[in-house]
PDB file of C-alpha atoms in Angstrom:
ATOM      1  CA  UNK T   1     -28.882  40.959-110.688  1.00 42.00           C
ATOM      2  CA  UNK T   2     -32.614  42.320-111.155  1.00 40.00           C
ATOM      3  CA  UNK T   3     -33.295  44.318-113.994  1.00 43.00           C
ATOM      4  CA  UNK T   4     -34.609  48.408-113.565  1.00 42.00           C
ATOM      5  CA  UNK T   5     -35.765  50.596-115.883  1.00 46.00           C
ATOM      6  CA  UNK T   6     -32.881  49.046-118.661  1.00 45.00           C
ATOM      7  CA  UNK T   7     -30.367  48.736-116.293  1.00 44.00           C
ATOM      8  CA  UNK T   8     -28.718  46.107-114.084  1.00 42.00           C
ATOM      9  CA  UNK T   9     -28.073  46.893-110.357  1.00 42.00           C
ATOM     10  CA  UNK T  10     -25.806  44.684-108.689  1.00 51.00           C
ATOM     11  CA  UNK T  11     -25.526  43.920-105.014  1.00 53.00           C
ATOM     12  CA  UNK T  12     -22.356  45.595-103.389  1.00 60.00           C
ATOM     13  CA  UNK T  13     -21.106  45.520-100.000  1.00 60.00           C
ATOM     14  CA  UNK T  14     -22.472  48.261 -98.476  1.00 60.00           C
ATOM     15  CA  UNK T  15     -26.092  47.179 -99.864  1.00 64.00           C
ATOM     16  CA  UNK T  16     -25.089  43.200 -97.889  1.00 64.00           C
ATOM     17  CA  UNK T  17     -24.050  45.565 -94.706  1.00 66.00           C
ATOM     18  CA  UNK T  18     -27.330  47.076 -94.345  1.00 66.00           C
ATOM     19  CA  UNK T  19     -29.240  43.999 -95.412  1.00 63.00           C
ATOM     20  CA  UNK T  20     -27.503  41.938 -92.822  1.00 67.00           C
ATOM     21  CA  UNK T  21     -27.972  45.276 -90.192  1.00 58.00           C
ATOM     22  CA  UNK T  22     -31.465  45.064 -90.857  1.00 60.00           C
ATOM     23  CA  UNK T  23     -32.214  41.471 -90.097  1.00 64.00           C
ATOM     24  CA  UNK T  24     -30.051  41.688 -87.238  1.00 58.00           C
ATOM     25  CA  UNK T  25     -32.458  44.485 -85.539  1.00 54.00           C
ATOM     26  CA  UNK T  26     -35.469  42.348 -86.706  1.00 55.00           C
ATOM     27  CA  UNK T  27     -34.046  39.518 -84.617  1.00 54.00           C
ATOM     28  CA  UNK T  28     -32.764  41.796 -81.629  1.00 52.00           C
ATOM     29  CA  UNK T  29     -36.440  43.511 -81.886  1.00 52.00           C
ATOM     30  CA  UNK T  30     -37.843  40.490 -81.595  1.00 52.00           C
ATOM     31  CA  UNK T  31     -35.529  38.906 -78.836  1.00 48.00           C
ATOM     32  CA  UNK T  32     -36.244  41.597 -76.395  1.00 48.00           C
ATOM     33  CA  UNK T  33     -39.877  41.614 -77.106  1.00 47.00           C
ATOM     34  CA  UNK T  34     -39.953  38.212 -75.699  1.00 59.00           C
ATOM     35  CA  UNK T  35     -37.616  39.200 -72.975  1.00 86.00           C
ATOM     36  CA  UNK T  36     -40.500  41.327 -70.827  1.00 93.00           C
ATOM     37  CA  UNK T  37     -41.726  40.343 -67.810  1.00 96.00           C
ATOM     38  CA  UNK T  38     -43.636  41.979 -64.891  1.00 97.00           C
ATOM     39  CA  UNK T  39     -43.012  41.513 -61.236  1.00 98.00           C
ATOM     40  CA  UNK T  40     -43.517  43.529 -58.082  1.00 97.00           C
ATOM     41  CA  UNK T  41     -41.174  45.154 -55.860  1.00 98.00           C
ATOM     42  CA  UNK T  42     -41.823  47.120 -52.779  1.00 98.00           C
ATOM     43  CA  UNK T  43     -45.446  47.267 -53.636  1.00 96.00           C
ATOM     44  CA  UNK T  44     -44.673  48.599 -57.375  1.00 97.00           C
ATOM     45  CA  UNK T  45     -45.379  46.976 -60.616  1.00 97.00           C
ATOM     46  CA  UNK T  46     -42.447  47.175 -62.304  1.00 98.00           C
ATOM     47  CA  UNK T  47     -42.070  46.103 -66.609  1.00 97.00           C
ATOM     48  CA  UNK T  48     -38.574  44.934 -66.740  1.00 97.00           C
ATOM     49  CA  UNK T  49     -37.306  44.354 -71.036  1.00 96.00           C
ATOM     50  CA  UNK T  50     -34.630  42.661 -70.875  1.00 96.00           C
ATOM     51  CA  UNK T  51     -31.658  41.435 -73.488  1.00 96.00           C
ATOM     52  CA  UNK T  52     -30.816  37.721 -71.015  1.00 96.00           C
ATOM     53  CA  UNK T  53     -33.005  35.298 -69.606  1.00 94.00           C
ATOM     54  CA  UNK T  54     -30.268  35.236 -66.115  1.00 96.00           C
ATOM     55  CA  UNK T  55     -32.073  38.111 -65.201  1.00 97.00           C
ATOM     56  CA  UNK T  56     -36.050  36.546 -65.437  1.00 96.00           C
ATOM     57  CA  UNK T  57     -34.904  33.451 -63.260  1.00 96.00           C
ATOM     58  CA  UNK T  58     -33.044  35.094 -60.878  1.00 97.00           C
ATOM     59  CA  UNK T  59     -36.953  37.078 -60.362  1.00 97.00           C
ATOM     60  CA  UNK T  60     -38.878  33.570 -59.996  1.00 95.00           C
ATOM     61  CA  UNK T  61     -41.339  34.423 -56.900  1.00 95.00           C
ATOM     62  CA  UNK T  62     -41.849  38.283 -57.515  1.00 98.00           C
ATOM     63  CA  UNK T  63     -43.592  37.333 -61.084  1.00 97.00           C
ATOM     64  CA  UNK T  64     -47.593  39.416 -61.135  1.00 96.00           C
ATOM     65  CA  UNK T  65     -49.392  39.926 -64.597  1.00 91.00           C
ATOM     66  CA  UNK T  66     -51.018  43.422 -64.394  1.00 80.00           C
ATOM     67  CA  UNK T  67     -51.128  45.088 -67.304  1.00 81.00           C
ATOM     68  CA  UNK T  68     -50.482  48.627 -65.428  1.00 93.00           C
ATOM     69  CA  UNK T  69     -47.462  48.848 -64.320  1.00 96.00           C
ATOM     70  CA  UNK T  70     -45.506  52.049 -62.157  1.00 97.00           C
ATOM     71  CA  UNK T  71     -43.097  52.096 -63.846  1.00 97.00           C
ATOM     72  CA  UNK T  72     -40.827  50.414 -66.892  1.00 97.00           C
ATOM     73  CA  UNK T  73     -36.425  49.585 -66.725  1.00 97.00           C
ATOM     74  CA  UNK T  74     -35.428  48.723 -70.243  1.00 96.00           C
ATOM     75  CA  UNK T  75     -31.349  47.272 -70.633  1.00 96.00           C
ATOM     76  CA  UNK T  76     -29.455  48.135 -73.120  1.00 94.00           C
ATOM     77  CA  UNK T  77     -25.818  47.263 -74.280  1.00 93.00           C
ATOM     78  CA  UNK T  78     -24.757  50.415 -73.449  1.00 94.00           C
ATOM     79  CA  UNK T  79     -26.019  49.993 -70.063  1.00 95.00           C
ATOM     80  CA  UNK T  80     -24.796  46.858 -69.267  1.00 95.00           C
ATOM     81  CA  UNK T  81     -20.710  48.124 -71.054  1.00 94.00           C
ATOM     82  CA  UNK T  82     -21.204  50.948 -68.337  1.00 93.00           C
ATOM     83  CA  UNK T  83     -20.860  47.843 -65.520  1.00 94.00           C
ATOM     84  CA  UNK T  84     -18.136  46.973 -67.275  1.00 90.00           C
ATOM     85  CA  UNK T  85     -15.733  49.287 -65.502  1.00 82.00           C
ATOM     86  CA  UNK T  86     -16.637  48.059 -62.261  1.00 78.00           C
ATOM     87  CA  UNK T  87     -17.434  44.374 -62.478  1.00 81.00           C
ATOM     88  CA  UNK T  88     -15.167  41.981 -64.704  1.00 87.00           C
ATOM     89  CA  UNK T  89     -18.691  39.505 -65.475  1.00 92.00           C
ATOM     90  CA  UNK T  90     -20.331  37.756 -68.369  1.00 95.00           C
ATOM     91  CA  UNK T  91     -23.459  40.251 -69.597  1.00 95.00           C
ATOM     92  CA  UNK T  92     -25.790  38.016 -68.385  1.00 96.00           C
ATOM     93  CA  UNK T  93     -24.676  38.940 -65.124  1.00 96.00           C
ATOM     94  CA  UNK T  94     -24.161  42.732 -65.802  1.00 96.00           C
ATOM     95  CA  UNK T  95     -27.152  43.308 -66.831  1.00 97.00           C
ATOM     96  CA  UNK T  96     -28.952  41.941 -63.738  1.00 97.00           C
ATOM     97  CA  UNK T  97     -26.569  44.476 -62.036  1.00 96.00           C
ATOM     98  CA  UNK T  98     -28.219  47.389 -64.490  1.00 97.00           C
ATOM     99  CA  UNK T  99     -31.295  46.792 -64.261  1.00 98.00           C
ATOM    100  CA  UNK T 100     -31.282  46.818 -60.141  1.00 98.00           C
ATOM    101  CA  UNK T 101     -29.286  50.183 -60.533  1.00 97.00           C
ATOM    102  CA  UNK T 102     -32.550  51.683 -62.445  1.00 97.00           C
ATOM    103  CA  UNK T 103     -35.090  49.990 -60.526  1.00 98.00           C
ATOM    104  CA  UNK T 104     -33.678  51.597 -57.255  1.00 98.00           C
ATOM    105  CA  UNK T 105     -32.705  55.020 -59.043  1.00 97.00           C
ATOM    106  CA  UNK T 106     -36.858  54.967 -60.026  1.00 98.00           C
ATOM    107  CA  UNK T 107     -37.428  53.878 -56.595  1.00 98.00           C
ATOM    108  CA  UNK T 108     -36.385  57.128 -55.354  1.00 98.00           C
ATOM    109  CA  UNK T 109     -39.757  58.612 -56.468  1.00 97.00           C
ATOM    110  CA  UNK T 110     -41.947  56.063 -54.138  1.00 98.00           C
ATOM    111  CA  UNK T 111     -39.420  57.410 -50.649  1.00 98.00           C
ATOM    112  CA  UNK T 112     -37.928  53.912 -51.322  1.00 98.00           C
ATOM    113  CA  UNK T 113     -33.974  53.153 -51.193  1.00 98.00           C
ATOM    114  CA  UNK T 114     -31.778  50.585 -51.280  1.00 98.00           C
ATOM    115  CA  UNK T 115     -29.341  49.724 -48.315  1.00 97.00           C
ATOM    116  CA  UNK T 116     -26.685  47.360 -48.707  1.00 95.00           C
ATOM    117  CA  UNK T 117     -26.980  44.446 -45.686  1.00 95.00           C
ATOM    118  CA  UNK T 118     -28.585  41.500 -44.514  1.00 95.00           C
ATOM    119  CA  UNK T 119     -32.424  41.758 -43.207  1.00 97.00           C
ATOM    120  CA  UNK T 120     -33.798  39.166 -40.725  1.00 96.00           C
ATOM    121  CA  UNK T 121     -37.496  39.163 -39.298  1.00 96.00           C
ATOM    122  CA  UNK T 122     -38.056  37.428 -36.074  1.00 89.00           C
ATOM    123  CA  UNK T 123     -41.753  37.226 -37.030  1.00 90.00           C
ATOM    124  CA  UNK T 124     -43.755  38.920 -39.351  1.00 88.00           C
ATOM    125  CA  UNK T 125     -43.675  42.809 -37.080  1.00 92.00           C
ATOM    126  CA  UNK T 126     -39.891  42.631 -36.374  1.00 93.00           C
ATOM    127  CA  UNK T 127     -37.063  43.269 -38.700  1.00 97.00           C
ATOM    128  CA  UNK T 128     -33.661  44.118 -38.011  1.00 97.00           C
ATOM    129  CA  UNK T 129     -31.040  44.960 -40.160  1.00 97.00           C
ATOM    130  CA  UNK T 130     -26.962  43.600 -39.822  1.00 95.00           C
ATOM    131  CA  UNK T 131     -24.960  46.276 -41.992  1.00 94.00           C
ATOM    132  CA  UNK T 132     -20.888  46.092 -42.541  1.00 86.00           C
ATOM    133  CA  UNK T 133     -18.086  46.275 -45.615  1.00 79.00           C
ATOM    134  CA  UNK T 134     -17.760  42.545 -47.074  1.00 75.00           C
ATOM    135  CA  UNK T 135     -16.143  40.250 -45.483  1.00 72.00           C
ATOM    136  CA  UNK T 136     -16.641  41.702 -41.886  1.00 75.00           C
ATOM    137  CA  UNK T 137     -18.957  38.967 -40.635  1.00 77.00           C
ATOM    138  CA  UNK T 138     -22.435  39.550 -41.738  1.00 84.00           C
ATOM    139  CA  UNK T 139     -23.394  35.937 -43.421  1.00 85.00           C
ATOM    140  CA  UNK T 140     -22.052  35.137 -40.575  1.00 84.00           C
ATOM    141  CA  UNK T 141     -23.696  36.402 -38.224  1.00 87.00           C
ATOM    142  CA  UNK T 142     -27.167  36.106 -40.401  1.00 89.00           C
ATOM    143  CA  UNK T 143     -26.579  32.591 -40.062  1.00 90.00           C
ATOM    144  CA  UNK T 144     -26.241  32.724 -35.673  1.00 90.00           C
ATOM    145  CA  UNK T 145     -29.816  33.674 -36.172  1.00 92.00           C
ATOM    146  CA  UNK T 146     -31.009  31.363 -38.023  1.00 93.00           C
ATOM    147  CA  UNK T 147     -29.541  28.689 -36.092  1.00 92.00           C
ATOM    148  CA  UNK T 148     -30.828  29.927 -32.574  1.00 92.00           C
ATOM    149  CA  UNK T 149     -34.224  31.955 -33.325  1.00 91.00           C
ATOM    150  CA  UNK T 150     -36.251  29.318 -34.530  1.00 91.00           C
ATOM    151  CA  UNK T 151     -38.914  31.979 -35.552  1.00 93.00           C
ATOM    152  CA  UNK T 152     -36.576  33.853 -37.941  1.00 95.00           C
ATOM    153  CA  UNK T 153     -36.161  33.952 -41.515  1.00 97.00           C
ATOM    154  CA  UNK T 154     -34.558  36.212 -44.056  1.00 97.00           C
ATOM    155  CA  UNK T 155     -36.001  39.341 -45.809  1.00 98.00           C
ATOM    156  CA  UNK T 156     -33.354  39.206 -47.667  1.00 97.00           C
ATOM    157  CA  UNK T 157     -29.594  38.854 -47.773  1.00 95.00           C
ATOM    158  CA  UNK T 158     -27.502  41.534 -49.252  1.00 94.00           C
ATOM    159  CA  UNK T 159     -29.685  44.353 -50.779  1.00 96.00           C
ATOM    160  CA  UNK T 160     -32.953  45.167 -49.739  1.00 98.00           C
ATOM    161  CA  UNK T 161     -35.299  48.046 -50.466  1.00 98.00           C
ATOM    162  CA  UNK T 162     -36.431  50.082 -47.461  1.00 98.00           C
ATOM    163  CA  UNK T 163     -39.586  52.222 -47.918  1.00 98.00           C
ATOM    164  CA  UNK T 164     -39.940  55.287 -45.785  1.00 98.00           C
ATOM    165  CA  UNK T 165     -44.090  55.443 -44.910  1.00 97.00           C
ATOM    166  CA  UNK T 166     -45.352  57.779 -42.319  1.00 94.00           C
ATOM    167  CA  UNK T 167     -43.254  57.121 -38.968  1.00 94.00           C
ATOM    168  CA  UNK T 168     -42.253  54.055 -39.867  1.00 96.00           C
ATOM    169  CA  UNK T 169     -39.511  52.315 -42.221  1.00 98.00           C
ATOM    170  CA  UNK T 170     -40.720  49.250 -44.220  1.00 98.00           C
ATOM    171  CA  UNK T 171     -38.148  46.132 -44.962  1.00 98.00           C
ATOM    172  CA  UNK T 172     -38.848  44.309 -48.625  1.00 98.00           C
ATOM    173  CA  UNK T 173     -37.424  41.074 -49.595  1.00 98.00           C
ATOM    174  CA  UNK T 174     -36.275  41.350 -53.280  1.00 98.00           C
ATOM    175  CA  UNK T 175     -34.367  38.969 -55.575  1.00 98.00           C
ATOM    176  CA  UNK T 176     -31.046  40.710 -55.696  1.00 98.00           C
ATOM    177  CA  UNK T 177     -30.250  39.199 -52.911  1.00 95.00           C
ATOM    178  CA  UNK T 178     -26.146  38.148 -53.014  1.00 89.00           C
ATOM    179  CA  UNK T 179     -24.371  34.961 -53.972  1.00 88.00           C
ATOM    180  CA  UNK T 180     -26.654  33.178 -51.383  1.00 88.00           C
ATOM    181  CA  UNK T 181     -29.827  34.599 -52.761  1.00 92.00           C
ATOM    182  CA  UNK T 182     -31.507  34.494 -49.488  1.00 95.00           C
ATOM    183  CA  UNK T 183     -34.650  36.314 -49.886  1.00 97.00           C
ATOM    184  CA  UNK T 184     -38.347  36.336 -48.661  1.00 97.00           C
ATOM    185  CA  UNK T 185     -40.892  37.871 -51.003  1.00 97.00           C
ATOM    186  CA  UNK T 186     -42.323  39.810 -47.978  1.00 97.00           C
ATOM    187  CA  UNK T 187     -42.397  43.625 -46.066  1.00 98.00           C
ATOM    188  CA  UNK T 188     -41.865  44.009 -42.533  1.00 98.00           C
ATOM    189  CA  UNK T 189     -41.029  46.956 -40.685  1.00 98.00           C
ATOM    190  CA  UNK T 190     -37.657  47.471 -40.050  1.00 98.00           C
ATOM    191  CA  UNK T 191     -36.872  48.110 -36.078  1.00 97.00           C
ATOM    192  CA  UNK T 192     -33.190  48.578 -36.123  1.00 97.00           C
ATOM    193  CA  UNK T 193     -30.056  48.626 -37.875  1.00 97.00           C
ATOM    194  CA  UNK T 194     -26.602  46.681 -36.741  1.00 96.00           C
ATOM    195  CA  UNK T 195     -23.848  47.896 -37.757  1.00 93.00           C
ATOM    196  CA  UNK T 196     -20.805  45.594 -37.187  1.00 91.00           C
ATOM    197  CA  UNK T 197     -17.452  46.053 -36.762  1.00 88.00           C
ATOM    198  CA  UNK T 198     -14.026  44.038 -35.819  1.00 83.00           C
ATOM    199  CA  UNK T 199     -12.877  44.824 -32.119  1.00 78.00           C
ATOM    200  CA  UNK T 200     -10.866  43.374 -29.466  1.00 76.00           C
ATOM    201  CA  UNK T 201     -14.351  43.400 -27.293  1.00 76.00           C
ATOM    202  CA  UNK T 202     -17.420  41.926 -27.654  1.00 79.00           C
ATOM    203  CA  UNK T 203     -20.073  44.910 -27.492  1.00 85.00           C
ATOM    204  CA  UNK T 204     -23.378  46.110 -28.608  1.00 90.00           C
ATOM    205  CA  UNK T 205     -23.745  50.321 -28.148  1.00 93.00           C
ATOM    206  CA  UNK T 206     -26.384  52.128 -29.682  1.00 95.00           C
ATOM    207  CA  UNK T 207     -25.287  55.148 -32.084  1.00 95.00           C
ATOM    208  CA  UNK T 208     -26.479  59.023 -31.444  1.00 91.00           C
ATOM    209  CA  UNK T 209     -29.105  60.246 -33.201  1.00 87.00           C
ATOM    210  CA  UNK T 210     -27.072  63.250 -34.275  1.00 84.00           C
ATOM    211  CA  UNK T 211     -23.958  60.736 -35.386  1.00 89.00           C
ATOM    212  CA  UNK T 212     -25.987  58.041 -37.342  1.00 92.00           C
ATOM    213  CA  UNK T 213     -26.319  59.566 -40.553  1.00 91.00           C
ATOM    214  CA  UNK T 214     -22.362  59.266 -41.734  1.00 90.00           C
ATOM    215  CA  UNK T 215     -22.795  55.736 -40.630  1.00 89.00           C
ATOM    216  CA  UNK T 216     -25.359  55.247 -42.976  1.00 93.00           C
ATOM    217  CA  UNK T 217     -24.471  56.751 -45.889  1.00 92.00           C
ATOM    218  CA  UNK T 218     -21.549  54.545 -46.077  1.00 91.00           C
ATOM    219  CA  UNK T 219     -23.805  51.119 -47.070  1.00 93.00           C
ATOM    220  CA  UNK T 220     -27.045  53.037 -48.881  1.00 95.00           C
ATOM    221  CA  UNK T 221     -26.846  53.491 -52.472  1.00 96.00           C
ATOM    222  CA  UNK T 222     -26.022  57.053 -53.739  1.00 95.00           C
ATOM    223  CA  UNK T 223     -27.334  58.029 -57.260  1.00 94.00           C
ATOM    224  CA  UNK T 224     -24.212  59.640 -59.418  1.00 91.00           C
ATOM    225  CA  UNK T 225     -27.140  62.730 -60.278  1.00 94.00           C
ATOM    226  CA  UNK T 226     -28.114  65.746 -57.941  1.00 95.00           C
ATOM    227  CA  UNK T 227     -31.506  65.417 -57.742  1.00 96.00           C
ATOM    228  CA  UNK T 228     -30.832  61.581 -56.514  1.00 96.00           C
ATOM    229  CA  UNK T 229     -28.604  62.340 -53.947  1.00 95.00           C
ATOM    230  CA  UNK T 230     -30.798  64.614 -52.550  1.00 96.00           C
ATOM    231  CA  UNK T 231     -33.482  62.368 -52.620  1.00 96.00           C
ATOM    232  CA  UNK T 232     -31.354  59.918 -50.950  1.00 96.00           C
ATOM    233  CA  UNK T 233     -30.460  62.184 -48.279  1.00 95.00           C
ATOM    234  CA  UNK T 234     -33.752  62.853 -47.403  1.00 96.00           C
ATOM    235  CA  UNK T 235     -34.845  59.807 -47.079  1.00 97.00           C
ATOM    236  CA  UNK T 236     -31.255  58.629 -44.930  1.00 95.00           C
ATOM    237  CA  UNK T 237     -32.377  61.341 -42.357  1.00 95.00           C
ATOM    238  CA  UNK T 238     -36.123  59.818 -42.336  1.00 96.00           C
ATOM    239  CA  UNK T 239     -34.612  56.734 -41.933  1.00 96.00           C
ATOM    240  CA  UNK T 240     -32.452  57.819 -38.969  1.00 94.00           C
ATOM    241  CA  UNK T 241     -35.110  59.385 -37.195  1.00 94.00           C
ATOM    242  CA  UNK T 242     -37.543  56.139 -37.223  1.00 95.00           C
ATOM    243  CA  UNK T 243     -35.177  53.221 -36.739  1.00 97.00           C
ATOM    244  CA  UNK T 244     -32.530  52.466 -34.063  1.00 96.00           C
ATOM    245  CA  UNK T 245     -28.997  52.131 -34.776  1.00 96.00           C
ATOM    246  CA  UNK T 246     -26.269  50.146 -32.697  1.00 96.00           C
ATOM    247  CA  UNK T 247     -22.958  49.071 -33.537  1.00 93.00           C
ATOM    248  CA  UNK T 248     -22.656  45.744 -32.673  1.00 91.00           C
ATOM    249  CA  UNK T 249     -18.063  45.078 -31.926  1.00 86.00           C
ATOM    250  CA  UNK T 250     -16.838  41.778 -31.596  1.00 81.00           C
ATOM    251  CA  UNK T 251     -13.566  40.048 -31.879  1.00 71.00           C
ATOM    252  CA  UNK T 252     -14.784  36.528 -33.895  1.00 68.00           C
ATOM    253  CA  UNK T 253     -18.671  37.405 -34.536  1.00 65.00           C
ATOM    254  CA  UNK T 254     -19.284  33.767 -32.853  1.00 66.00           C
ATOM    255  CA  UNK T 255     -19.227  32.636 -29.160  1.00 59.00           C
ATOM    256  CA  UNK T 256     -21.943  34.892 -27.479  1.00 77.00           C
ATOM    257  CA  UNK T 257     -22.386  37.242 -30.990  1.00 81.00           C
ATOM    258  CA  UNK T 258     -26.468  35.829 -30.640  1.00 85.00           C
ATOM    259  CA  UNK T 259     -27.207  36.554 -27.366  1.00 86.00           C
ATOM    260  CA  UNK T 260     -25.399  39.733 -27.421  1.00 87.00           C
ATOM    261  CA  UNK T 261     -27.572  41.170 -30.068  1.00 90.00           C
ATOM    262  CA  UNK T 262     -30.452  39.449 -29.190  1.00 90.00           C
ATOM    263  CA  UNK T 263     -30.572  40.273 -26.021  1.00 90.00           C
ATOM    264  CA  UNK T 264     -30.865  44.349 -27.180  1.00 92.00           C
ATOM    265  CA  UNK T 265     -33.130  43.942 -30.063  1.00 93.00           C
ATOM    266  CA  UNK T 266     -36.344  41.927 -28.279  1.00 88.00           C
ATOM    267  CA  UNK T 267     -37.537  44.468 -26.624  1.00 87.00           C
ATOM    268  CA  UNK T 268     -38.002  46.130 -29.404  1.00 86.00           C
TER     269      UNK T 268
END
């Protein structure tokens, strides 16, 4: 007990709570002030704070040390117990999955959007895009390329950013790339997009420019607020206008699945 003015104050409960409160937000204060990192992403510097270290290795390769940055994504808990309702994963994991969602919500602002798919560059001027729900065949496929165009190499494998500049669309490699991580810290522009499908024929038929945009929509990432969505429409339309778009049937995605779309996308 320490003595005041005569009198003896004792410690209580409520005083040990907000003791023990108070060196807990030291110690988280000081946790996520280690946690912050830099790295670049579609030709932003980005300041990521985070609360795990999963999310700083997963970024090894897109590390830069300017001090002025574009813009800043901070994680919280509350953030990452919003993933929650969708994904059944350790925070660690949520939390790379939160910070991605604000990066490419920020994004927006640059006429940059992420499009759920595989990108592979047959050199450094050609990209091409292989789009489809999971499971349809596009690892699959991503891997026919790799194993018969000895010149190509992945942009990356599940979620890229695509940057909308002048007439052209831009491909960037990023490290939210899918279980594989296949990624390439690298831009290229983006000459079509294939979307595949399951069919009892193996085809390759290139999409209307006045039907691509539902087709589309259905793999780019669509911000929950108004003034996102637009954004994002925007930007889909752009994106229709500048790139190709085929879809790309087939019964097995093997046998002649290479030459088939190979064959369409050279020439271009």
């Amino acid at each position: 007990m320490v003595p005041m003015h005569g009198k003896s104050i004792g410690w209580g409960i409520k005083d040990k709570e907000r003791v023990l409160f108070y060196i807990e937000s030291a110690l988280f204060f000081c946790y996520t002030s280690f946690m912050k990192f830099t790295i670049e992403l579609a030709n932003k510097t980005i300041r990521i704070h985070s609360l795990y270290d999963e999310v700083y290795e997963m970024c090894k390769g897109y590390y830069v040390e300017d001090e002025k940055v574009d813009f800043e994504v901070i994680s919280t808990q509350d953030l990452i117990d919003q993933e929650k309702d969708h994904l059944p994963f350790p925070d660690s994991y949520l939390e790379t999955v939160s910070i991605y969602r604000q990066i490419i919500e920020k994004m927006l602002d640059y006429s940059t959007f992420m499009m759920h798919g595989s990108v592979l560059a047959s050199d450094r001027k050609h990209a091409f895009m292989f789009t489809a729900p999971s499971g349809t065949g596009k690892t699959t496929h991503t891997n026919l390329w790799l194993q018969n165009c000895p010149s190509a190499f992945v942009v990356n494998g599940d979620k890229p950013l695509l940057k909308v500049e002048g007439n052209q669309v831009l491909a960037y490699g990023t490290p939210w790339s899918g279980k594989e991580r296949m990624n390439t810290n690298c831009c290229v522009p983006l000459k079509a997009i294939v979307i595949l499908e399951r069919g009892e024929k193996n085809r390759m038929e290139e999409i209307r420019f006045t039907s691509r945009v539902p087709f589309l929509l259905e793999q780019i990432y669509r911000p929950k607020n108004r003034l996102g969505l637009r954004k994002t429409l925007r930007l889909v339309e752009q994106l229709s206008k500048h790139v190709k778009v085929y879809r790309y049937i087939s019964n097995n995605f093997l046998d002649d699945a290479f030459s088939c779309t190979y064959d369409v996308l050279k020439s271009l």
